[in-house]
mmCIF file of C-alpha atoms and ligand atoms in Angstrom:
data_model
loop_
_atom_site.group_PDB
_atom_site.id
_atom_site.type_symbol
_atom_site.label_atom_id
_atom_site.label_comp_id
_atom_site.label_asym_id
_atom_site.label_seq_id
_atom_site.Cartn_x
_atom_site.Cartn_y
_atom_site.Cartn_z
ATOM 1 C CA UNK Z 1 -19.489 9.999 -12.086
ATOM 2 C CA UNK Z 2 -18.728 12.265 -8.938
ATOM 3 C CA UNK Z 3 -16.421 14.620 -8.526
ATOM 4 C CA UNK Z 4 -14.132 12.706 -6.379
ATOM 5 C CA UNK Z 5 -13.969 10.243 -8.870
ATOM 6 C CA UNK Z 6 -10.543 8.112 -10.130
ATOM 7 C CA UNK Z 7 -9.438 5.633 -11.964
ATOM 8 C CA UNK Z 8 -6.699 3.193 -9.835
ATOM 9 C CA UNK Z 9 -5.758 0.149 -10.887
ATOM 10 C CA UNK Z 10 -8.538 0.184 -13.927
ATOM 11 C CA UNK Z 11 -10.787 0.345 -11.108
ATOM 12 C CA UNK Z 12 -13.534 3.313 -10.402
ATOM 13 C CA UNK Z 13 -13.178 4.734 -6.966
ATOM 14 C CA UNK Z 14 -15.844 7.452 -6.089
ATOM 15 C CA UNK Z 15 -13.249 8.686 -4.171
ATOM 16 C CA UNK Z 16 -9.267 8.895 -4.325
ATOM 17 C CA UNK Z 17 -9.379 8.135 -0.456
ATOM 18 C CA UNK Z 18 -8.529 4.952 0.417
ATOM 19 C CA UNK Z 19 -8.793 3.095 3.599
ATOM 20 C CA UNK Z 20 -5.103 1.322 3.741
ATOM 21 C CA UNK Z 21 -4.567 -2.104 5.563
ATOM 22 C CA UNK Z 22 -4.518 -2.271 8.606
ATOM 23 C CA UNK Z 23 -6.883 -3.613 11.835
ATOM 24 C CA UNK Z 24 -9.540 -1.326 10.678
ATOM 25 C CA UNK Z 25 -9.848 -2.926 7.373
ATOM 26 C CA UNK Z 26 -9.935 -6.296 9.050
ATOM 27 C CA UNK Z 27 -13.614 -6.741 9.864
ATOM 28 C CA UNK Z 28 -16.742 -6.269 7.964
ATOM 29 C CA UNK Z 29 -18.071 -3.985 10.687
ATOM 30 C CA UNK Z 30 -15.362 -1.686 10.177
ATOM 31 C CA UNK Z 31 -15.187 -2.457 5.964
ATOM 32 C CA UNK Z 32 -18.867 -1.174 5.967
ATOM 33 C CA UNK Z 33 -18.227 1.686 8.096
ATOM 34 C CA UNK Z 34 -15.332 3.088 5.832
ATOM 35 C CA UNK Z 35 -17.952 2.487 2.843
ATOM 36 C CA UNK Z 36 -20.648 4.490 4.386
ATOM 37 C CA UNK Z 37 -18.392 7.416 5.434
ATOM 38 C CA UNK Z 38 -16.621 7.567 1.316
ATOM 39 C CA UNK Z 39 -13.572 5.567 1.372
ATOM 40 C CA UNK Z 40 -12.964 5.266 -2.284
ATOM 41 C CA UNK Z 41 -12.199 1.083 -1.757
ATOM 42 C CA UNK Z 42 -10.687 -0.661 1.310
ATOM 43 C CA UNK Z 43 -7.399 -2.269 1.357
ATOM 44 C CA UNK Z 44 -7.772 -5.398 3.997
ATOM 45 C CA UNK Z 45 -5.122 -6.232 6.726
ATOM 46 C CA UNK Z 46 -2.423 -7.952 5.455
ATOM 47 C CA UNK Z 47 -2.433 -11.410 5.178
ATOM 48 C CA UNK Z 48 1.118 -13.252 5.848
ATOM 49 C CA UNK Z 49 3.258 -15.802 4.402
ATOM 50 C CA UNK Z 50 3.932 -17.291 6.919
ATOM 51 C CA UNK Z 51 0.677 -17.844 6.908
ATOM 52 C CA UNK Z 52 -0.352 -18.676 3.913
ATOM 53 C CA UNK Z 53 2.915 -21.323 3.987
ATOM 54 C CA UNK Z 54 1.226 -23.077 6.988
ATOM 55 C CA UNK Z 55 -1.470 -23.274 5.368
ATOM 56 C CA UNK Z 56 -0.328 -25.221 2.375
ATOM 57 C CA UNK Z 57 2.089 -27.532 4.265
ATOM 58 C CA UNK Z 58 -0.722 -28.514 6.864
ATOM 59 C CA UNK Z 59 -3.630 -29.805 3.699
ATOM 60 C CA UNK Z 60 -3.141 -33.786 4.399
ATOM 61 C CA UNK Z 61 -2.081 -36.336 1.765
ATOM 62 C CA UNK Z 62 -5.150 -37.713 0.768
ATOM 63 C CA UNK Z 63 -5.553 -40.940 2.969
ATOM 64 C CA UNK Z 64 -8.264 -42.461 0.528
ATOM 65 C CA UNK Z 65 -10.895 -42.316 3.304
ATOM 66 C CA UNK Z 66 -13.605 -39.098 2.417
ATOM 67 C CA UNK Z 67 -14.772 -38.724 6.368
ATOM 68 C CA UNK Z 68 -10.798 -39.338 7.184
ATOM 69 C CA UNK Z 69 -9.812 -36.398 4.857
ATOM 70 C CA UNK Z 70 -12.204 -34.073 5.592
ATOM 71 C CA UNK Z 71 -11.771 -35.053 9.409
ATOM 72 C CA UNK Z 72 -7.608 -33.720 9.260
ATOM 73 C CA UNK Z 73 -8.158 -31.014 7.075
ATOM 74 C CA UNK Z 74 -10.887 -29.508 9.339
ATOM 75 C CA UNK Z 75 -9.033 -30.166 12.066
ATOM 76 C CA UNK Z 76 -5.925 -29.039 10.666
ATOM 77 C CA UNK Z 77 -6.330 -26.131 8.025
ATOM 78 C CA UNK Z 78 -5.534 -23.188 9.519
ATOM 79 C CA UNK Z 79 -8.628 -20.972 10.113
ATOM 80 C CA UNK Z 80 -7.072 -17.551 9.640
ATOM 81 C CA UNK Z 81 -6.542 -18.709 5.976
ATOM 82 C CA UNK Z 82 -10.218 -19.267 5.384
ATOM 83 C CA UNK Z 83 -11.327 -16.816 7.634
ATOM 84 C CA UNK Z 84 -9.398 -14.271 5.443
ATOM 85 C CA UNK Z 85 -10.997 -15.622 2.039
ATOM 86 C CA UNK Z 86 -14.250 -15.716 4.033
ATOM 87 C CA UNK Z 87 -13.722 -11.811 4.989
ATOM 88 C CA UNK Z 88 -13.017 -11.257 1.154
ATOM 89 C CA UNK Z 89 -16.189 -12.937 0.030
ATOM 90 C CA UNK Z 90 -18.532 -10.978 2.740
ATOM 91 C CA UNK Z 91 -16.833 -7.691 1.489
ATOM 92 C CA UNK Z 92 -17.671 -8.207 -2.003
ATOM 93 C CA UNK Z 93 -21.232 -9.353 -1.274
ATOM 94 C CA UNK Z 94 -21.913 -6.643 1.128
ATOM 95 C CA UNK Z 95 -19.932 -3.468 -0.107
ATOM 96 C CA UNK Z 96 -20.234 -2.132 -3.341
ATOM 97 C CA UNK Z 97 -16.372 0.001 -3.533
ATOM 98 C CA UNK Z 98 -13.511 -2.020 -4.894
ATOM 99 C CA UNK Z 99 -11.900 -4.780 -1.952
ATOM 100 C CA UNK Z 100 -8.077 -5.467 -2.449
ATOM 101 C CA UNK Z 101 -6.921 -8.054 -0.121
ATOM 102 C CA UNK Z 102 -3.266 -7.534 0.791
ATOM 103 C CA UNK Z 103 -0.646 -9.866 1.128
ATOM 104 C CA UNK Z 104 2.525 -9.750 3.481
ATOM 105 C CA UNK Z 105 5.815 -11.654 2.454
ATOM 106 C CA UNK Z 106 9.281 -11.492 2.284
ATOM 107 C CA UNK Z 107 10.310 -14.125 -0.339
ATOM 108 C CA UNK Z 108 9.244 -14.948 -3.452
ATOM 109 C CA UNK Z 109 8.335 -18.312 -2.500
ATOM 110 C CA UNK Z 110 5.667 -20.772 -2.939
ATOM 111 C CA UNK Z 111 2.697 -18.860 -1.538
ATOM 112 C CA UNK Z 112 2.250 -16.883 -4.675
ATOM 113 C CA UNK Z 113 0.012 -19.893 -6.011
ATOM 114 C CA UNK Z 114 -2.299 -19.134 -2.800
ATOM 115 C CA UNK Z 115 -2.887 -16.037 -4.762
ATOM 116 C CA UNK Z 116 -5.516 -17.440 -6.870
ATOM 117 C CA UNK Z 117 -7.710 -18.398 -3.733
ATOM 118 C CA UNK Z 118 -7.562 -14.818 -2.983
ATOM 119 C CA UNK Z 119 -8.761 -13.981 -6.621
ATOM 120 C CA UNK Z 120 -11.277 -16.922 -7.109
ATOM 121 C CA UNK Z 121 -12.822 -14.916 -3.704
ATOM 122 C CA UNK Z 122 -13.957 -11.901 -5.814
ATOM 123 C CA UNK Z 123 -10.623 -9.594 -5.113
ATOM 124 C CA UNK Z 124 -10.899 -6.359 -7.242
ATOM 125 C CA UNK Z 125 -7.222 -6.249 -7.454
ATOM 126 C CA UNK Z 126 -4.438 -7.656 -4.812
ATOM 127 C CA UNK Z 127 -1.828 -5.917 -3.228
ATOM 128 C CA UNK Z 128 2.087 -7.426 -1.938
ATOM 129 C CA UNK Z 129 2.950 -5.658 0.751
ATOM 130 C CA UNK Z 130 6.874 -6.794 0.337
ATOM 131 C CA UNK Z 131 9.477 -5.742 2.400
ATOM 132 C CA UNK Z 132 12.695 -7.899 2.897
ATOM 133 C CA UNK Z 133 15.343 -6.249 5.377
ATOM 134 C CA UNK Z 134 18.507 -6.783 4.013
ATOM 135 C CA UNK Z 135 20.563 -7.913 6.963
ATOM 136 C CA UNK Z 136 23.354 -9.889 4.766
ATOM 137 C CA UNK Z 137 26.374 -7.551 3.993
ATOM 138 C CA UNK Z 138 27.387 -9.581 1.877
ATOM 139 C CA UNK Z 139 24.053 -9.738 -0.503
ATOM 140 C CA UNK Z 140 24.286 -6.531 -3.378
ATOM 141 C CA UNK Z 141 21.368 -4.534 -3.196
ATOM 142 C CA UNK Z 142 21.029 -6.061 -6.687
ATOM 143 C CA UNK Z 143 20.499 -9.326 -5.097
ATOM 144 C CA UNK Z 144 18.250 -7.616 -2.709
ATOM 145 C CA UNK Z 145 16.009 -6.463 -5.403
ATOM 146 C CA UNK Z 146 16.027 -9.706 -7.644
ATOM 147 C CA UNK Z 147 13.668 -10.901 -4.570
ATOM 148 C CA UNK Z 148 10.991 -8.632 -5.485
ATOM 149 C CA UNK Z 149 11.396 -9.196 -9.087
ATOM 150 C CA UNK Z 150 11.303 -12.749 -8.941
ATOM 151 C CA UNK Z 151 7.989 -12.741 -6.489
ATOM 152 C CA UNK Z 152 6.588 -9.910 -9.374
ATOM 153 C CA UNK Z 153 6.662 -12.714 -11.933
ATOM 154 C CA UNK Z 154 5.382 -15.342 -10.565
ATOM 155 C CA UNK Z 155 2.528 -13.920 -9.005
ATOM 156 C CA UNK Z 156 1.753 -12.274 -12.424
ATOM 157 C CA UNK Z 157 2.260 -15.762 -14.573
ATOM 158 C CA UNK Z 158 -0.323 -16.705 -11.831
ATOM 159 C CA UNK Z 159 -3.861 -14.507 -11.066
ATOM 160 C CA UNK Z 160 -5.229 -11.573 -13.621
ATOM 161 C CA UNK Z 161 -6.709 -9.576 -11.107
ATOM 162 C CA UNK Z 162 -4.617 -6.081 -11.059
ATOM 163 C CA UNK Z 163 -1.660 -6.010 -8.256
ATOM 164 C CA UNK Z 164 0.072 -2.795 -6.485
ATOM 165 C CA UNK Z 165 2.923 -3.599 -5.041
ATOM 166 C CA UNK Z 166 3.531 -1.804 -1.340
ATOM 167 C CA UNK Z 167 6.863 -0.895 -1.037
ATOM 168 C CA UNK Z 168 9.087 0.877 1.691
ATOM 169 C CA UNK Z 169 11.513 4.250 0.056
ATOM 170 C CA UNK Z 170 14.751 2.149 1.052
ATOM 171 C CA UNK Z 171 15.981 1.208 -2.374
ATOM 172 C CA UNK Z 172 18.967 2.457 -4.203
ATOM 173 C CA UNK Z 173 16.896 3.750 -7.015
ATOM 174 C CA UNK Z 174 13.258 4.185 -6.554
ATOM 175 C CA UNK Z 175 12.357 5.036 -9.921
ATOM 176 C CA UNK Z 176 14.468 2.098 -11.300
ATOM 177 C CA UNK Z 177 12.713 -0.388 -9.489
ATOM 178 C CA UNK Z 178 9.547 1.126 -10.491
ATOM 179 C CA UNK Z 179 10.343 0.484 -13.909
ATOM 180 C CA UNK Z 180 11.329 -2.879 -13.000
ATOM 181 C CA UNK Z 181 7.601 -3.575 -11.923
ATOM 182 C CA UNK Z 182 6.069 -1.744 -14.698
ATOM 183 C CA UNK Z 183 7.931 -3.630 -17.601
ATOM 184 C CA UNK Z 184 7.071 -6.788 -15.606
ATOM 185 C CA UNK Z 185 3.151 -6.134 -15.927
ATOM 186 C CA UNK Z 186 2.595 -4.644 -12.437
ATOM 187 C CA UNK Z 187 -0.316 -1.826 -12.371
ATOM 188 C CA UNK Z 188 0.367 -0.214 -9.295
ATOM 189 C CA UNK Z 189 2.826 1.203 -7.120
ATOM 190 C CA UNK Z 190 1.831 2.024 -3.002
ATOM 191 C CA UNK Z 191 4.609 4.555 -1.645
ATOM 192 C CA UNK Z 192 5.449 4.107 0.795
ATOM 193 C CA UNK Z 193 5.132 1.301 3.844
ATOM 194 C CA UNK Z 194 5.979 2.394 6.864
ATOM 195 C CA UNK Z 195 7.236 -0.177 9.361
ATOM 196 C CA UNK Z 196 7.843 -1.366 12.473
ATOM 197 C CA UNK Z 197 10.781 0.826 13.980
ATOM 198 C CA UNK Z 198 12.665 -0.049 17.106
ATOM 199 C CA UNK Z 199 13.233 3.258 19.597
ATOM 200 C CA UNK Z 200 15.107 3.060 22.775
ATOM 201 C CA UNK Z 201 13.737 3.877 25.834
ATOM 202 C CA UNK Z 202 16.272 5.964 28.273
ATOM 203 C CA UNK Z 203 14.682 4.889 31.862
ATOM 204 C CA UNK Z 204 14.813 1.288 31.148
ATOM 205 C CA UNK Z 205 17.459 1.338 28.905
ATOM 206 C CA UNK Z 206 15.780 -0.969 26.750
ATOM 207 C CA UNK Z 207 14.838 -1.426 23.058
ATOM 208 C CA UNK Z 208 10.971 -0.630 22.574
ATOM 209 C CA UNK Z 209 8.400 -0.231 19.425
ATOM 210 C CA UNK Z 210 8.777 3.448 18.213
ATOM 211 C CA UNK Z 211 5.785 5.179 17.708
ATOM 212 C CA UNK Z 212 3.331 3.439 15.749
ATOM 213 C CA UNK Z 213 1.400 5.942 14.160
ATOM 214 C CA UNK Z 214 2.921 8.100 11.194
ATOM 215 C CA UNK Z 215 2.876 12.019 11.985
ATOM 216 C CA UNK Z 216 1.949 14.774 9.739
ATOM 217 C CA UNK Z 217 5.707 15.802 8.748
ATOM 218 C CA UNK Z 218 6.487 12.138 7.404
ATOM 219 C CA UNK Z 219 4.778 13.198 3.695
ATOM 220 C CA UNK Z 220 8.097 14.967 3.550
ATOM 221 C CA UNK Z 221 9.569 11.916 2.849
ATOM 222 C CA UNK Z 222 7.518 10.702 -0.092
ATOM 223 C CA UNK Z 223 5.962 14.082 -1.458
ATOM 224 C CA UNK Z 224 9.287 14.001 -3.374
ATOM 225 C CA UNK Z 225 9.179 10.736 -4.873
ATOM 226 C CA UNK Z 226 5.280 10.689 -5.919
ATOM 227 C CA UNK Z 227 6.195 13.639 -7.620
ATOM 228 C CA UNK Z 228 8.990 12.201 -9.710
ATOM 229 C CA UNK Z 229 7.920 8.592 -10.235
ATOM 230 C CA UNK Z 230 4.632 10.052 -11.543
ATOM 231 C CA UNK Z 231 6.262 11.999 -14.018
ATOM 232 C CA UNK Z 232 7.654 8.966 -15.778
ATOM 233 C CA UNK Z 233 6.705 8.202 -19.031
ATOM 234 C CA UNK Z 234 5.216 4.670 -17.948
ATOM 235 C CA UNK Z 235 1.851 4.170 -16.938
ATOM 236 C CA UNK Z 236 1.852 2.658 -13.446
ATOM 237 C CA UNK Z 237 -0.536 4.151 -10.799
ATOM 238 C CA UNK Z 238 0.547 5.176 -7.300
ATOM 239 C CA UNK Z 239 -1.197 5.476 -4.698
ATOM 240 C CA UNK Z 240 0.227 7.848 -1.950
ATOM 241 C CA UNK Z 241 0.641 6.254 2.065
ATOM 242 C CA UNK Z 242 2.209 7.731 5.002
ATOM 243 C CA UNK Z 243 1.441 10.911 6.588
ATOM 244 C CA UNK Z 244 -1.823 11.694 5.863
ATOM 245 C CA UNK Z 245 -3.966 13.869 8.402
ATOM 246 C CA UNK Z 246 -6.264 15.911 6.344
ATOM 247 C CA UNK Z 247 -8.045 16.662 3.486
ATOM 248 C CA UNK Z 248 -4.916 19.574 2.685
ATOM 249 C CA UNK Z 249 -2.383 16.787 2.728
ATOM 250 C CA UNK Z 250 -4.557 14.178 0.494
ATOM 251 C CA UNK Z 251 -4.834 16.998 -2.113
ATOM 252 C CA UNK Z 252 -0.685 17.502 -1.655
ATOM 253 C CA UNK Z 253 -0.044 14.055 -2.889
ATOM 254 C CA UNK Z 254 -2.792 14.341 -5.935
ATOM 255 C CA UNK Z 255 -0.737 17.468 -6.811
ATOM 256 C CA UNK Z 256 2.478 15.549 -7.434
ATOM 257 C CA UNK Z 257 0.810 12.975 -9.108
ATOM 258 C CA UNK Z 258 -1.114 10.087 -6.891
ATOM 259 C CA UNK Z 259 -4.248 8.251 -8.488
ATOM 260 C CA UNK Z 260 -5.383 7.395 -4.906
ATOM 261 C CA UNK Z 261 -3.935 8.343 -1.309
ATOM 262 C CA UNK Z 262 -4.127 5.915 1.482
ATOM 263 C CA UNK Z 263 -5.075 6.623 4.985
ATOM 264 C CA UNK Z 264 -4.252 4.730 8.087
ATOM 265 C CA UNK Z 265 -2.784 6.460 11.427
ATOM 266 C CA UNK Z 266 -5.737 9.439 10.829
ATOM 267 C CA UNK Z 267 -8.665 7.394 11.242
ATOM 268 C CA UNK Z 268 -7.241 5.204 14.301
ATOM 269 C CA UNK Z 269 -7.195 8.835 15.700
ATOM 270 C CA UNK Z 270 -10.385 10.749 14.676
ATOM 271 C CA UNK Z 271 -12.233 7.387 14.047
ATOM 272 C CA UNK Z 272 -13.239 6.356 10.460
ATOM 273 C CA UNK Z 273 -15.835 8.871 10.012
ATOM 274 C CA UNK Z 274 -13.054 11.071 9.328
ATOM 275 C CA UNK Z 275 -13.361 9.885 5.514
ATOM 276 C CA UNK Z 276 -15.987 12.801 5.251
ATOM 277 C CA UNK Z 277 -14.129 15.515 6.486
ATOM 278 C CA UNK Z 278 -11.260 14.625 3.943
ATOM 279 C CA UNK Z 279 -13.577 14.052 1.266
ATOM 280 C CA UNK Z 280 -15.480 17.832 2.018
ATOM 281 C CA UNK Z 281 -12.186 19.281 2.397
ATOM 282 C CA UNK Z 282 -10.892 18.516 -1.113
ATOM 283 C CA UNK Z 283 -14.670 19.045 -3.005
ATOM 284 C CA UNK Z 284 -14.586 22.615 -1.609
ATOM 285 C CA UNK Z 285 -11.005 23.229 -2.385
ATOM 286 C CA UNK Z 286 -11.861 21.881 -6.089
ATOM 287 C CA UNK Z 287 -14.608 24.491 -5.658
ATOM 288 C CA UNK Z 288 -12.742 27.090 -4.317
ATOM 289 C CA UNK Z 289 -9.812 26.497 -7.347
ATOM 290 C CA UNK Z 290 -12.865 26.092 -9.795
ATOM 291 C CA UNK Z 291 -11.999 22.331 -10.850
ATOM 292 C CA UNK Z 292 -14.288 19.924 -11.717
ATOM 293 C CA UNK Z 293 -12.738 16.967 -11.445
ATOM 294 C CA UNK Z 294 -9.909 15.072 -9.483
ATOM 295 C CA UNK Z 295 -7.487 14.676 -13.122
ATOM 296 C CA UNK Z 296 -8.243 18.302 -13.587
ATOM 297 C CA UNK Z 297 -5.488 18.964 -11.046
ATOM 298 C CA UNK Z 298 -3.970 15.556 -10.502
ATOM 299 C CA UNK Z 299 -0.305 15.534 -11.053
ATOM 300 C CA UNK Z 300 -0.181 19.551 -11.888
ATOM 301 C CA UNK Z 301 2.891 20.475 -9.614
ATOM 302 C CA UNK Z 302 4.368 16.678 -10.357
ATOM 303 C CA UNK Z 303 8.055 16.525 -11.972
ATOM 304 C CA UNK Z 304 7.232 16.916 -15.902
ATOM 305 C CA UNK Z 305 4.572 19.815 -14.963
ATOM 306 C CA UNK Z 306 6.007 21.910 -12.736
ATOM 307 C CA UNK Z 307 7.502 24.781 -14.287
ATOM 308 C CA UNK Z 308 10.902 24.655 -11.661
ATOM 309 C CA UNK Z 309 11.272 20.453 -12.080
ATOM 310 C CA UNK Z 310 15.077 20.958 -10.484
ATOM 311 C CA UNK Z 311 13.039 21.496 -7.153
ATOM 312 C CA UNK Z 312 12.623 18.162 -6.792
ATOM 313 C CA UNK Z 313 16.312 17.583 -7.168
ATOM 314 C CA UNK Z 314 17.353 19.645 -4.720
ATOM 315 C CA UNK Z 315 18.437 17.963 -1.497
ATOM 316 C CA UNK Z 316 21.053 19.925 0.244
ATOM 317 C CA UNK Z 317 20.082 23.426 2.602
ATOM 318 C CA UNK Z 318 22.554 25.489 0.648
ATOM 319 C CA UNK Z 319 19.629 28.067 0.013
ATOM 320 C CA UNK Z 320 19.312 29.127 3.154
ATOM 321 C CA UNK Z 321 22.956 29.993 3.520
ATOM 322 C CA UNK Z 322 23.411 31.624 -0.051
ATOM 323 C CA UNK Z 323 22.292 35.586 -0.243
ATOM 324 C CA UNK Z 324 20.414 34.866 -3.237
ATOM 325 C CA UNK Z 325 17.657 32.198 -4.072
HETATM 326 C C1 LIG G 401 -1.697 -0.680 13.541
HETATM 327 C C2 LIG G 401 -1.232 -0.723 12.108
HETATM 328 C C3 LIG G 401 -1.317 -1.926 11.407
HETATM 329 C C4 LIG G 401 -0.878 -1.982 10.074
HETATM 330 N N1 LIG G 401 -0.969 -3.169 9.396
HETATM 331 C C5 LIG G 401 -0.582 -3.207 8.087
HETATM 332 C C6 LIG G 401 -0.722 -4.398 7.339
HETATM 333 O O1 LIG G 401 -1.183 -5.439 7.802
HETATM 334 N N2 LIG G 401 -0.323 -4.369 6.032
HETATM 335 C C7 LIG G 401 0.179 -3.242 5.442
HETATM 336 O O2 LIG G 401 0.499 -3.269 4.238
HETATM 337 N N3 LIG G 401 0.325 -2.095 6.133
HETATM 338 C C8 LIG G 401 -0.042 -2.055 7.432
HETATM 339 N N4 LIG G 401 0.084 -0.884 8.140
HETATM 340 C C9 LIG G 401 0.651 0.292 7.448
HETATM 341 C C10 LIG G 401 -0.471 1.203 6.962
HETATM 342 O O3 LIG G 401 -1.277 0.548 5.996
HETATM 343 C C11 LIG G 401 0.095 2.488 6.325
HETATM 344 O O4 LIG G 401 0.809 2.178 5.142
HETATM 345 C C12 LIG G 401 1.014 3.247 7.259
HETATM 346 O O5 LIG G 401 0.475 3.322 8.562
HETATM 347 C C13 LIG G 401 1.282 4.670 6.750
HETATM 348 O O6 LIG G 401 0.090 5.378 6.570
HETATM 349 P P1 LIG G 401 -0.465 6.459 7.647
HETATM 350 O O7 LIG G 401 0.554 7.513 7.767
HETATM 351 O O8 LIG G 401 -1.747 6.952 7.040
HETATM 352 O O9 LIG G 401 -0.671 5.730 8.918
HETATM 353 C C14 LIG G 401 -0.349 -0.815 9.456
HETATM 354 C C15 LIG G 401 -0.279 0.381 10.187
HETATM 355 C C16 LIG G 401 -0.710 0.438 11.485
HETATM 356 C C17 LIG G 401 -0.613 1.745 12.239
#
C-alpha cells in the first residue's frame, strides 16, 4: 500500500486523485495517459439518457428471420451505446486503476435497466451524474427530489456494482438528501457538478456559454459542505469536484473530509501529466506534516473534528464589522 492510498467506494485507489468525466476520460489514449501519470481511477464521460433511451427503443421486434434481425439491429443500434460499453471493456483490460463509467439523466426512467450492460462490461463501480432543473413553479422541491430518489432505487434493485451519485449544491438541504441516498443503499456522494451556465455577452447583446472551466475560488462553494456532510454519522464516501488547481487545494478537501477529489478544468489546462505534480505536492506536504498516510489527516479540520465546528455555520460578514472576533 502507498502512501497516497484510499479506500472509495470499497475500492483501492493508489491515489485520492481522480480523473473526473469529462472528454479526457473518453478515450483509451487519454484513460492510459491519466493511469501512467497517478490518477487514482478514471471516471469516463458521461453517457446520456437520451441515449441510452434510443438505444432501447431502436432494438427491432424480432422478425423471426436470424440474417433479418441481425441485419436491423446492426443497422439500427446506435453505435455510441456500444462504443461506450466497448470503451469500458478496453479500460478494464488495459488499465489496472478502478474504471467507473458515468451516466447522465434527468428522470428516473427506463434506462436504469441499461445499467446492467454497463456492469456486465467490468465497471468497478457506476456513477449518475443527475441533475434535473426544476423549471415548474408549481412542482415542491419535495417533488423535485422524489426524482432522484425514485431513479436511486431502481438502479439499486438493479446492478451490485457500487454507485456515487454526482450531484449539483442546489438542494434545499444537502445533508438531508444525503441521507436520503445513504439509507437507500447508495455508497457515494460526488459534490459537486458544475454545469452548463448561460452568461450574457454585452457587444452582441446575446445569451452565450459562461466560462466553461471552474476557477480556483469555486472550492469556496463546496469546502463548506464536504466538511459537514462528512461529519455525519453515516458512512457514505464523497468525493470532492469543482475547483481544483493544485496539489494545496486537493489536500483542502481531504482536510474536511473527502475519500477522493476529482479533477477536471486543471488538466484541460496543464495537460494530464499534471496528476504528478498534485500527487508530489501532497506526499511532501504529508512529509513535511510527518503523516504517513492519507486517513492520517483525512477529515481532521471536517465538522465533528474541528475544535470551532460553528465555523462552518457561519454565513453572514458580521465579523468584519464587529470590533471583536
Ligand atoms: C468540457 C467538460 C466536459 C464535462 N463533461 C462531463 C460529463 O460528461 N459528465 C459529468 O458528470 N461531468 C462532466 N463535466 C464536469 C466535470 O467532471 C467536473 O465535475 C467539473 O468540471 C468541476 O470540476 P473542475 O473544477 O475540476 O473542472 C465536464 C466538464 C468539462 C469542463
Amino acid at each position: 500500500m502507498g502512501k497516497l492510498s484510499v479506500k472509495y467506494l470499497g475500492l483501492d485507489l493508489r491515489s485520492p486523485i481522480i480523473v473526473s468525466s469529462s472528454r479526457l476520460t473518453s478515450s483509451l489514449g487519454h484513460l492510459k495517459e491519466a493511469e501512467e501519470n497517478g490518477a487514482g481511477a478514471v471516471v469516463l464521460k458521461s453517457l446520456f439518457e437520451e441515449q441510452i433511451d434510443h438505444y432501447i427503443h431502436t432494438i427491432p421486434e424480432t422478425t423471426g428471420y436470424p440474417e433479418a434481425d441481425d441485419y436491423i439491429a446492426n443497422y439500427m443500434r446506435s453505435n455510441t451505446v456500444d462504443e461506450y460499453l466497448r470503451l469500458i471493456r478496453n479500460a478494464k483490460e488495459n488499465l489496472s486503476i478502478p474504471v467507473i463509467p458515468s451516466i447522465n439523466c434527468y428522470t428516473s426512467g427506463g434506462w436504469t435497466s441499461f445499467a446492467k450492460n454497463i456492469a456486465a462490461a467490468g465497471a468497478d463501480a457506476i456513477e449518475i451524474n443527475v441533475f434535473f432543473l426544476p423549471v415548474d413553479r408549481k412542482k415542491s422541491a419535495a417533488e423535485s427530489e422524489k426524482i432522484y430518489l425514485d431513479l436511486i432505487e431502481k438502479l439499486k434493485k438493479t446492478i451490485k456494482i457500487p454507485i456515487a451519485v454526482k450531484i449539483g449544491f442546489r438542494f434545499s438541504n444537502i445533508l438531508n438528501i444525503i441521507d436520503q441516498f445513504y439509507v437507500r443503499g447508495i455508497e457515494g456522494v460526488v459534490m459537486f457538478n458544475r454545469f452548463y451556465e448561460p452568461d450574457i455577452d454585452l457587444d452582441s447583446i446575446d445569451i452565450i456559454p459562461a466560462p466553461i472551466f471552474s476557477a480556483e475560488n469555486e472550492m469556496r462553494y463546496v469546502l463548506r459542505w464536504i466538511g459537514m456532510a462528512s461529519a455525519q454519522d453515516i458512512k457514505i464516501d464523497i468525493s470532492a469536484s469543482t475547483g481544483v488547481h493544485s496539489g494545496g487545494d486537493a489536500i483542502k478537501y481531504l482536510l474536511a473530509g473527502a475519500s477522493s477529489v476529482q479533477v477536471c478544468s486543471v488538466l484541460y489546462n496543464k495537460g494530464i501529466s499534471f496528476l504528478k505534480t498534485i500527487n508530489a505536492r501532497i506526499e511532501d506536504w504529508m512529509d513535511a506534516k510527518g503523516f504517513r498516510s492519507v486517513s492520517d489527516f483525512r477529515g481532521k479540520l471536517n465538522y465533528r473534528n474541528y475544535t470551532k465546528p460553528v465555523i462552518y455555520e457561519r454565513t453572514q460578514f458580521m465579523k468584519y464589522f464587529a470590533t471583536e472576533d
